[in-house]
XYZ file of N, CA and C in Angstrom:
648
model
N 0.844 -1.192 0.000
C 0.000 0.000 0.000
C 0.879 1.242 0.000
N 0.565 2.207 -0.820
C 1.378 3.409 -0.892
C 1.223 4.221 0.383
N 2.312 4.895 0.759
C 2.343 5.617 2.024
C 1.269 6.682 2.106
N 0.996 7.364 0.969
C 0.066 8.476 1.035
C -1.363 8.028 1.273
N -1.630 6.742 1.205
C -2.970 6.245 1.466
C -3.193 5.913 2.941
N -2.112 5.801 3.733
C -2.252 5.260 5.078
C -3.064 6.158 5.996
N -2.809 7.482 6.003
C -3.540 8.325 6.937
C -5.019 8.407 6.601
N -5.407 8.624 5.312
C -6.841 8.580 5.029
C -7.462 7.252 5.419
N -6.724 6.144 5.243
C -7.242 4.839 5.643
C -7.525 4.820 7.132
N -6.567 5.266 7.934
C -6.743 5.199 9.370
C -7.755 6.230 9.868
N -7.761 7.416 9.257
C -8.738 8.422 9.657
C -10.156 7.988 9.339
N -10.315 7.258 8.224
C -11.653 6.854 7.817
C -12.238 5.792 8.721
N -11.385 5.117 9.507
C -11.882 4.074 10.404
C -12.302 4.741 11.704
N -13.320 5.577 11.668
C -13.692 6.348 12.836
C -15.103 6.008 13.273
N -15.576 6.746 14.281
C -16.777 6.291 14.988
C -18.062 6.676 14.292
N -18.326 6.123 13.133
C -19.585 6.331 12.430
C -20.562 5.234 12.817
N -21.820 5.442 12.434
C -22.799 4.365 12.443
C -23.333 4.268 11.034
N -24.033 3.185 10.662
C -24.567 3.077 9.316
C -25.453 4.254 8.973
N -25.347 4.716 7.735
C -26.104 5.879 7.295
C -27.581 5.579 7.246
N -28.403 6.649 7.397
C -29.841 6.481 7.322
C -30.285 6.210 5.896
N -29.447 6.472 4.931
C -29.707 6.174 3.530
C -28.516 5.380 3.017
N -28.747 4.302 2.275
C -27.633 3.418 1.909
C -26.571 4.060 1.048
N -26.862 5.188 0.391
C -25.874 5.812 -0.470
C -25.211 7.027 0.126
N -25.411 7.284 1.415
C -24.893 8.483 2.053
C -23.863 8.114 3.109
N -22.797 8.911 3.192
C -21.755 8.713 4.197
C -21.948 9.747 5.289
N -22.287 9.299 6.500
C -22.633 10.218 7.575
C -21.907 9.889 8.867
N -22.041 10.815 9.814
C -21.712 10.553 11.212
C -23.008 10.700 11.983
N -23.287 9.799 12.908
C -24.563 9.796 13.616
C -24.713 11.027 14.491
N -25.928 11.554 14.550
C -26.216 12.693 15.405
C -26.187 12.268 16.865
N -25.699 13.161 17.730
C -25.626 12.906 19.161
C -26.591 13.842 19.876
N -26.977 13.455 21.095
C -27.821 14.321 21.893
C -27.034 15.570 22.291
N -27.640 16.780 22.180
C -26.936 17.995 22.583
C -26.581 17.955 24.063
N -25.437 18.547 24.395
C -25.008 18.628 25.796
C -24.624 20.060 26.103
N -24.831 20.463 27.331
C -24.443 21.822 27.710
C -22.930 21.932 27.725
N -22.424 23.106 27.422
C -20.981 23.322 27.355
C -20.302 22.996 28.681
N -20.964 23.313 29.799
C -20.359 23.103 31.107
C -20.200 21.626 31.452
N -21.001 20.760 30.816
C -20.945 19.332 31.128
C -19.975 18.573 30.242
N -19.358 19.246 29.297
C -18.486 18.574 28.348
C -17.051 18.515 28.861
N -16.325 17.420 28.561
C -14.907 17.349 28.928
C -14.089 18.289 28.061
N -12.861 18.529 28.467
C -11.983 19.393 27.681
C -11.744 18.785 26.308
N -11.591 19.640 25.296
C -11.340 19.153 23.943
C -10.006 18.419 23.885
N -9.990 17.354 23.096
C -8.749 16.609 22.898
C -7.823 17.391 21.973
N -6.547 17.413 22.319
C -5.558 18.118 21.515
C -4.522 17.121 20.995
N -4.158 17.261 19.724
C -3.153 16.380 19.151
C -1.764 16.917 19.437
N -0.884 16.049 19.893
C 0.513 16.421 20.075
C 1.286 15.948 18.850
N 2.608 16.131 18.882
C 3.432 15.658 17.767
C 3.254 14.150 17.655
N 2.935 13.700 16.470
C 2.568 12.291 16.282
C 3.598 11.578 15.422
N 4.009 10.411 15.892
C 4.939 9.582 15.139
C 4.179 8.405 14.554
N 4.085 8.350 13.223
C 3.366 7.252 12.577
C 4.153 5.960 12.717
N 3.458 4.914 13.122
C 4.075 3.604 13.295
C 3.394 2.594 12.371
N 4.106 1.550 11.965
C 3.495 0.522 11.120
C 2.317 -0.136 11.830
N 1.293 -0.499 11.056
C 0.139 -1.180 11.632
C 0.547 -2.556 12.143
N 0.092 -2.957 13.355
C 0.503 -4.249 13.924
C -0.294 -5.416 13.349
N -0.248 -5.580 12.042
C -0.937 -6.704 11.408
C -0.180 -7.062 10.138
N -0.427 -8.229 9.630
C 0.285 -8.685 8.447
C -0.135 -7.895 7.214
N 0.729 -7.930 6.197
C 0.399 -7.257 4.943
C -0.872 -7.828 4.336
N -1.073 -9.142 4.476
C -2.272 -9.769 3.924
C -3.532 -9.245 4.615
N -3.502 -9.175 5.961
C -4.659 -8.665 6.690
C -4.898 -7.187 6.375
N -3.814 -6.424 6.272
C -3.940 -5.005 5.949
C -4.562 -4.816 4.570
N -4.169 -5.662 3.619
C -4.733 -5.589 2.267
C -6.222 -5.912 2.271
N -6.600 -6.948 3.028
C -8.016 -7.329 3.092
C -8.845 -6.226 3.760
N -8.290 -5.606 4.814
C -8.989 -4.497 5.470
C -9.164 -3.325 4.509
N -8.109 -3.034 3.761
C -8.179 -1.914 2.818
C -9.236 -2.173 1.740
N -9.304 -3.396 1.246
C -10.309 -3.746 0.236
C -11.709 -3.568 0.793
N -11.927 -4.031 2.034
C -13.254 -3.898 2.632
C -13.604 -2.436 2.883
N -12.632 -1.637 3.301
C -12.863 -0.217 3.518
C -13.169 0.513 2.221
N -12.495 0.129 1.153
C -12.531 0.893 -0.090
C -13.626 0.478 -1.056
N -14.102 -0.753 -0.962
C -15.052 -1.244 -1.950
C -16.405 -1.597 -1.347
N -16.690 -1.041 -0.178
C -17.999 -1.234 0.439
C -18.314 -0.009 1.277
N -19.582 0.425 1.246
C -19.999 1.566 2.042
C -20.441 1.113 3.425
N -20.698 2.101 4.317
C -21.147 1.794 5.668
C -22.407 0.937 5.669
N -23.274 1.156 4.703
C -24.539 0.436 4.618
C -24.369 -0.997 4.133
N -23.176 -1.344 3.649
C -22.943 -2.659 3.067
C -23.003 -2.660 1.548
N -23.402 -1.533 0.958
C -23.485 -1.436 -0.497
C -22.099 -1.556 -1.118
N -21.995 -2.393 -2.153
C -20.708 -2.615 -2.819
C -20.346 -1.440 -3.722
N -19.042 -1.142 -3.788
C -18.528 -0.121 -4.695
C -17.683 -0.809 -5.763
N -17.963 -0.563 -7.048
C -17.253 -1.288 -8.108
C -15.807 -0.855 -8.304
N -15.485 0.398 -7.963
C -14.131 0.907 -8.165
C -13.714 1.741 -6.959
N -12.402 1.862 -6.764
C -11.861 2.766 -5.752
C -11.678 4.133 -6.392
N -12.178 5.172 -5.755
C -12.052 6.518 -6.314
C -11.207 7.392 -5.400
N -10.564 8.388 -6.008
C -9.759 9.347 -5.254
C -9.607 10.601 -6.115
N -9.055 11.653 -5.511
C -8.686 12.839 -6.270
C -7.379 12.563 -6.996
N -7.306 12.980 -8.226
C -6.086 12.826 -9.013
C -5.375 14.178 -9.063
N -4.309 14.326 -8.285
C -3.584 15.591 -8.261
C -3.815 16.344 -6.962
N -3.314 17.581 -6.868
C -3.463 18.380 -5.650
C -4.933 18.598 -5.287
N -5.199 18.725 -3.992
C -6.562 18.892 -3.483
C -6.647 20.230 -2.750
N -7.690 20.992 -3.048
C -7.920 22.263 -2.361
C -9.193 22.171 -1.521
N -9.202 22.912 -0.403
C -10.319 22.869 0.543
C -10.745 24.289 0.888
N -12.039 24.553 0.833
C -12.556 25.862 1.234
C -13.651 25.683 2.280
N -13.932 26.744 3.032
C -14.974 26.748 4.043
C -15.993 27.820 3.685
N -17.282 27.440 3.722
C -18.347 28.411 3.473
C -19.397 28.270 4.580
N -20.420 29.094 4.520
C -21.458 29.057 5.540
C -21.088 29.944 6.711
N -21.430 29.485 7.919
C -21.151 30.247 9.134
C -20.354 29.367 10.092
N -19.051 29.224 9.855
C -18.242 28.319 10.679
C -18.059 28.842 12.102
N -18.032 27.953 13.100
C -17.727 28.377 14.468
C -16.245 28.737 14.588
N -15.855 29.449 15.648
C -14.461 29.914 15.778
C -13.421 28.801 15.763
N -13.788 27.602 16.234
C -12.801 26.525 16.333
C -12.551 25.810 15.010
N -13.439 25.980 14.046
C -13.320 25.190 12.818
C -12.063 25.552 12.028
N -11.766 26.830 11.894
C -10.597 27.255 11.127
C -9.290 26.676 11.646
N -8.975 26.866 12.949
C -7.740 26.288 13.488
C -7.707 24.757 13.403
N -8.841 24.107 13.640
C -8.876 22.642 13.564
C -8.636 22.159 12.140
N -9.203 22.852 11.159
C -8.984 22.472 9.766
C -7.527 22.682 9.370
N -6.939 23.778 9.807
C -5.523 24.038 9.514
C -4.640 22.921 10.083
N -4.904 22.517 11.314
C -4.123 21.447 11.937
C -4.306 20.126 11.191
N -5.526 19.848 10.774
C -5.798 18.604 10.053
C -5.090 18.587 8.698
N -5.148 19.677 7.962
C -4.476 19.730 6.662
C -2.967 19.591 6.828
N -2.425 20.177 7.898
C -0.993 20.020 8.165
C -0.638 18.553 8.393
N -1.456 17.840 9.152
C -1.202 16.420 9.396
C -1.251 15.627 8.089
N -2.247 15.920 7.252
C -2.371 15.197 5.988
C -1.156 15.439 5.092
N -0.646 16.656 5.108
C 0.538 16.957 4.295
C 1.782 16.276 4.872
N 1.967 16.384 6.178
C 3.207 15.915 6.800
C 3.235 14.395 6.969
N 2.143 13.794 7.407
C 2.135 12.374 7.709
C 1.779 11.506 6.513
N 0.867 11.989 5.670
C 0.419 11.176 4.534
C 0.988 11.661 3.206
N 1.690 12.787 3.233
C 2.292 13.357 2.024
C 1.237 13.653 0.950
N 0.067 14.095 1.396
C -0.998 14.477 0.467
C -0.846 15.957 0.137
N -0.906 16.299 -1.124
C -0.807 17.688 -1.573
C -2.178 18.341 -1.414
N -2.451 18.842 -0.212
C -3.758 19.416 0.114
C -3.549 20.774 0.759
N -4.354 21.759 0.375
C -4.156 23.118 0.863
C -5.485 23.872 0.899
N -5.570 24.908 1.737
C -6.791 25.713 1.802
C -6.889 26.671 0.625
N -8.101 27.065 0.310
C -8.345 28.046 -0.742
C -9.633 28.789 -0.427
N -9.789 29.951 -1.012
C -11.046 30.692 -0.885
C -11.808 30.712 -2.202
N -11.251 30.059 -3.213
C -11.861 30.066 -4.531
C -13.079 29.173 -4.636
N -13.993 29.473 -5.558
C -15.225 28.698 -5.707
C -15.022 27.321 -6.327
N -13.865 27.073 -6.904
C -13.632 25.792 -7.583
C -12.851 24.808 -6.724
N -12.991 24.900 -5.418
C -12.295 23.994 -4.511
C -12.732 22.555 -4.748
N -11.803 21.632 -4.536
C -12.148 20.218 -4.643
C -13.058 19.771 -3.506
N -12.769 20.258 -2.298
C -13.579 19.925 -1.130
C -14.135 21.209 -0.532
N -15.447 21.269 -0.391
C -16.109 22.400 0.248
C -16.650 21.958 1.596
N -16.251 22.653 2.650
C -16.789 22.405 3.986
C -17.813 23.499 4.274
N -19.079 23.110 4.372
C -20.134 24.096 4.634
C -20.641 23.924 6.062
N -20.578 24.989 6.836
C -21.020 24.967 8.230
C -22.429 25.533 8.320
N -23.356 24.690 8.749
C -24.771 25.081 8.877
C -25.281 24.589 10.228
N -26.505 24.904 10.557
C -27.060 24.484 11.840
C -27.407 22.996 11.836
N -27.467 22.421 13.038
C -27.884 21.026 13.153
C -29.290 20.820 12.607
N -30.129 21.796 12.827
C -31.513 21.697 12.332
C -31.539 21.623 10.816
N -30.685 22.392 10.168
C -30.627 22.372 8.703
C -30.186 21.002 8.201
N -29.181 20.408 8.863
C -28.718 19.074 8.469
C -29.802 18.033 8.706
N -30.492 18.126 9.848
C -31.502 17.119 10.177
C -32.693 17.162 9.236
N -32.954 18.301 8.629
C -34.037 18.380 7.654
C -33.707 17.583 6.397
N -32.401 17.439 6.122
C -31.967 16.681 4.945
C -31.766 15.213 5.298
N -31.037 14.959 6.406
C -30.784 13.598 6.891
C -31.008 13.592 8.402
N -32.192 13.151 8.845
C -32.568 13.279 10.261
C -31.614 12.615 11.242
N -30.947 11.526 10.880
C -30.100 10.798 11.819
C -28.627 11.207 11.749
N -28.296 12.175 10.913
C -26.891 12.518 10.684
C -26.472 13.758 11.468
N -25.278 13.693 12.061
C -24.673 14.876 12.657
C -23.941 15.675 11.583
N -23.378 14.971 10.596
C -22.655 15.568 9.495
C -22.557 14.518 8.398
N -22.288 14.942 7.184
C -22.167 13.972 6.100
C -21.379 14.554 4.943
N -20.989 13.669 4.022
C -20.187 14.054 2.866
C -20.880 13.559 1.605
N -20.857 14.366 0.550
C -21.542 14.021 -0.698
C -20.667 14.397 -1.896
N -20.695 13.577 -2.952
C -19.872 13.858 -4.132
C -20.579 14.758 -5.147
N -19.769 15.434 -5.960
C -20.243 16.176 -7.130
C -21.168 17.343 -6.813
N -21.028 17.930 -5.627
C -21.776 19.136 -5.277
C -20.845 20.089 -4.547
N -21.229 21.370 -4.536
C -20.401 22.380 -3.880
C -21.144 23.176 -2.823
N -22.382 22.753 -2.495
C -23.152 23.424 -1.449
C -24.320 22.540 -1.043
N -24.903 22.842 0.105
C -26.057 22.082 0.561
C -27.261 22.348 -0.330
N -27.411 23.572 -0.799
C -28.522 23.885 -1.705
C -28.427 23.047 -2.977
N -27.209 22.919 -3.520
C -27.033 22.096 -4.714
C -27.336 20.632 -4.404
N -26.875 20.166 -3.242
C -27.125 18.769 -2.875
C -28.619 18.474 -2.793
N -29.386 19.386 -2.181
C -30.823 19.148 -2.023
C -31.537 19.038 -3.368
N -30.997 19.700 -4.382
C -31.626 19.654 -5.709
C -31.341 18.346 -6.441
N -30.184 17.714 -6.136
C -29.772 16.538 -6.923
C -29.568 15.300 -6.058
N -30.010 15.322 -4.823
C -29.698 14.255 -3.871
C -30.220 12.891 -4.297
N -31.267 12.837 -5.075
C -31.843 11.552 -5.500
C -31.498 11.220 -6.947
N -30.432 11.801 -7.452
C -30.021 11.562 -8.830
C -28.678 10.838 -8.849
N -28.284 10.419 -10.041
C -27.003 9.718 -10.209
C -25.819 10.606 -9.838
N -25.995 11.915 -9.874
C -24.896 12.838 -9.603
C -24.288 12.635 -8.217
N -25.104 12.265 -7.227
C -24.608 12.112 -5.863
C -24.510 10.641 -5.439
N -24.481 9.747 -6.403
C -24.391 8.316 -6.118
C -22.931 7.887 -6.087
N -22.414 7.567 -4.893
C -21.022 7.172 -4.752
C -20.670 5.951 -5.600
N -21.613 5.035 -5.772
C -21.324 3.788 -6.487
C -21.154 4.002 -7.983
N -21.553 5.154 -8.497
C -21.386 5.462 -9.924
C -20.155 6.317 -10.189
N -19.460 6.709 -9.126
C -18.311 7.603 -9.262
C -17.105 6.849 -9.821
N -16.357 7.503 -10.703
C -15.127 6.925 -11.266
C -13.887 7.648 -10.744
N -13.986 8.944 -10.547
C -12.899 9.719 -9.960
C -13.510 10.890 -9.206
N -12.830 11.386 -8.202
C -13.366 12.474 -7.395
C -12.813 13.813 -7.887
N -13.710 14.764 -8.059
C -13.294 16.105 -8.460
C -13.902 17.170 -7.557
N -15.169 16.951 -7.138
C -15.857 17.875 -6.220
C -16.541 17.063 -5.128
N -16.322 17.461 -3.893
C -16.970 16.812 -2.760
C -17.342 17.898 -1.754
N -18.512 17.761 -1.140
C -18.912 18.708 -0.093
C -19.119 17.994 1.226
N -18.722 18.674 2.291
C -18.886 18.181 3.650
C -19.790 19.154 4.398
N -20.799 18.629 5.064
C -21.748 19.476 5.782
C -21.620 19.213 7.277
N -21.243 20.269 8.006
C -20.869 20.171 9.416
C -21.720 21.143 10.233
N -22.162 20.736 11.435
C -22.968 21.648 12.259
C -22.128 22.770 12.852
N -22.684 23.975 12.839
C -21.958 25.105 13.415
C -22.435 25.451 14.821
N -23.423 24.689 15.333
C -23.948 24.953 16.670
C -23.822 23.726 17.570
N -22.911 22.817 17.234
C -22.613 21.664 18.075
C -21.411 21.990 18.961
N -21.066 21.077 19.863
C -19.908 21.289 20.726
C -18.642 21.339 19.881
N -17.601 22.048 20.323
C -16.349 22.099 19.570
C -15.774 20.716 19.274
N -15.900 19.777 20.238
C -15.368 18.430 20.001
C -16.143 17.705 18.901
N -17.465 17.865 18.871
C -18.252 17.219 17.819
C -17.924 17.809 16.457
N -17.734 19.130 16.399
C -17.350 19.773 15.143
C -16.008 19.217 14.671
N -15.062 19.075 15.600
C -13.747 18.530 15.243
C -13.867 17.085 14.775
N -14.644 16.278 15.498
C -14.818 14.878 15.110
C -15.405 14.781 13.703
N -16.424 15.582 13.439
C -17.036 15.595 12.107
C -16.014 16.000 11.045
N -15.237 17.023 11.358
C -14.252 17.519 10.397
C -13.244 16.434 10.051
N -12.687 15.773 11.060
C -11.692 14.727 10.816
C -12.299 13.558 10.038
N -13.467 13.123 10.471
C -14.076 11.956 9.835
C -14.471 12.232 8.391
N -15.129 13.343 8.151
C -15.656 13.599 6.810
C -14.561 14.011 5.825
N -13.543 14.732 6.273
C -12.432 15.043 5.372
C -11.718 13.751 4.976
N -11.529 12.847 5.949
C -10.901 11.565 5.641
C -11.708 10.786 4.623
N -13.025 10.768 4.782
C -13.860 10.023 3.851
C -13.994 10.748 2.514
N -13.873 12.062 2.512
C -13.855 12.794 1.244
C -12.627 12.428 0.424
N -11.514 12.120 1.130
C -10.260 11.799 0.450
C -10.109 10.313 0.134
N -10.588 9.465 1.006
C -10.258 8.052 0.893
C -11.421 7.114 1.103
N -11.185 5.973 1.759
C -12.223 4.960 1.935
C -13.475 5.505 2.607
N -14.633 4.990 2.174
C -15.919 5.486 2.666
C -16.487 4.639 3.790
N -15.930 3.460 4.001
C -16.489 2.524 4.967
C -15.867 2.709 6.350
N -16.482 2.088 7.357
C -15.954 2.036 8.722
C -15.922 0.586 9.166
N -14.879 0.202 9.870
C -14.774 -1.153 10.406
C -14.519 -1.057 11.911
N -15.519 -1.364 12.705
C -15.407 -1.243 14.145
C -14.371 -2.197 14.735
N -14.106 -3.303 14.042
C -13.178 -4.298 14.584
C -11.720 -3.852 14.542
N -11.425 -2.752 13.845
C -10.052 -2.231 13.807
C -9.837 -1.272 14.978
N -9.033 -1.640 15.961
C -8.912 -0.813 17.155
C -8.022 0.415 16.992
N -7.060 0.368 16.054
C -6.083 1.460 15.940
C -6.554 2.517 14.963
N -7.755 3.054 15.245
C -8.308 4.096 14.377
C -8.168 5.448 15.058
N -8.296 6.509 14.289
C -8.198 7.860 14.826
C -9.558 8.253 15.392
């Protein structure tokens, strides 16, 4: 497996539940909690990547299952990815923590996975992160805290084409545009969790495997 695939692979193995729709990649919505009752946000320190403690054969089988099957169990005929440098922009009404968290995440992807990924303010970004309210997300996908969709650049665009081939992951051959929809009124930790999970799935494998313990 090429080195640049390892971090998206490990990031994608995160705490999702099956999507409410078989063709959608989501993170499950959580019950709101008051700020005073929440633990301190987790902070990443300098991280040293280590080889996975499993055989190459097992790692290959895990990668195949992650890459060619969705959370719902739906099969994917091909592995898709961005071909070339990837740009990321933020739109909507992001909370104060989203910008620094996204910067830290992009730095990790560049340094640890050697992915050519960078922020942009241009409208033609490969990945668009749109920050909207939880209520807005729940109107589209009631069980989702956040989700990622291909071939759209905004939630308004997604709502217009959500039931068409344009947003069907199983029909995708290569990735060029992906949007991530994240709540702007959730706890800072939930926003960070959504950001890490959905950016990873925007870049790499779409599935989650709970049996893999060494996930981010």
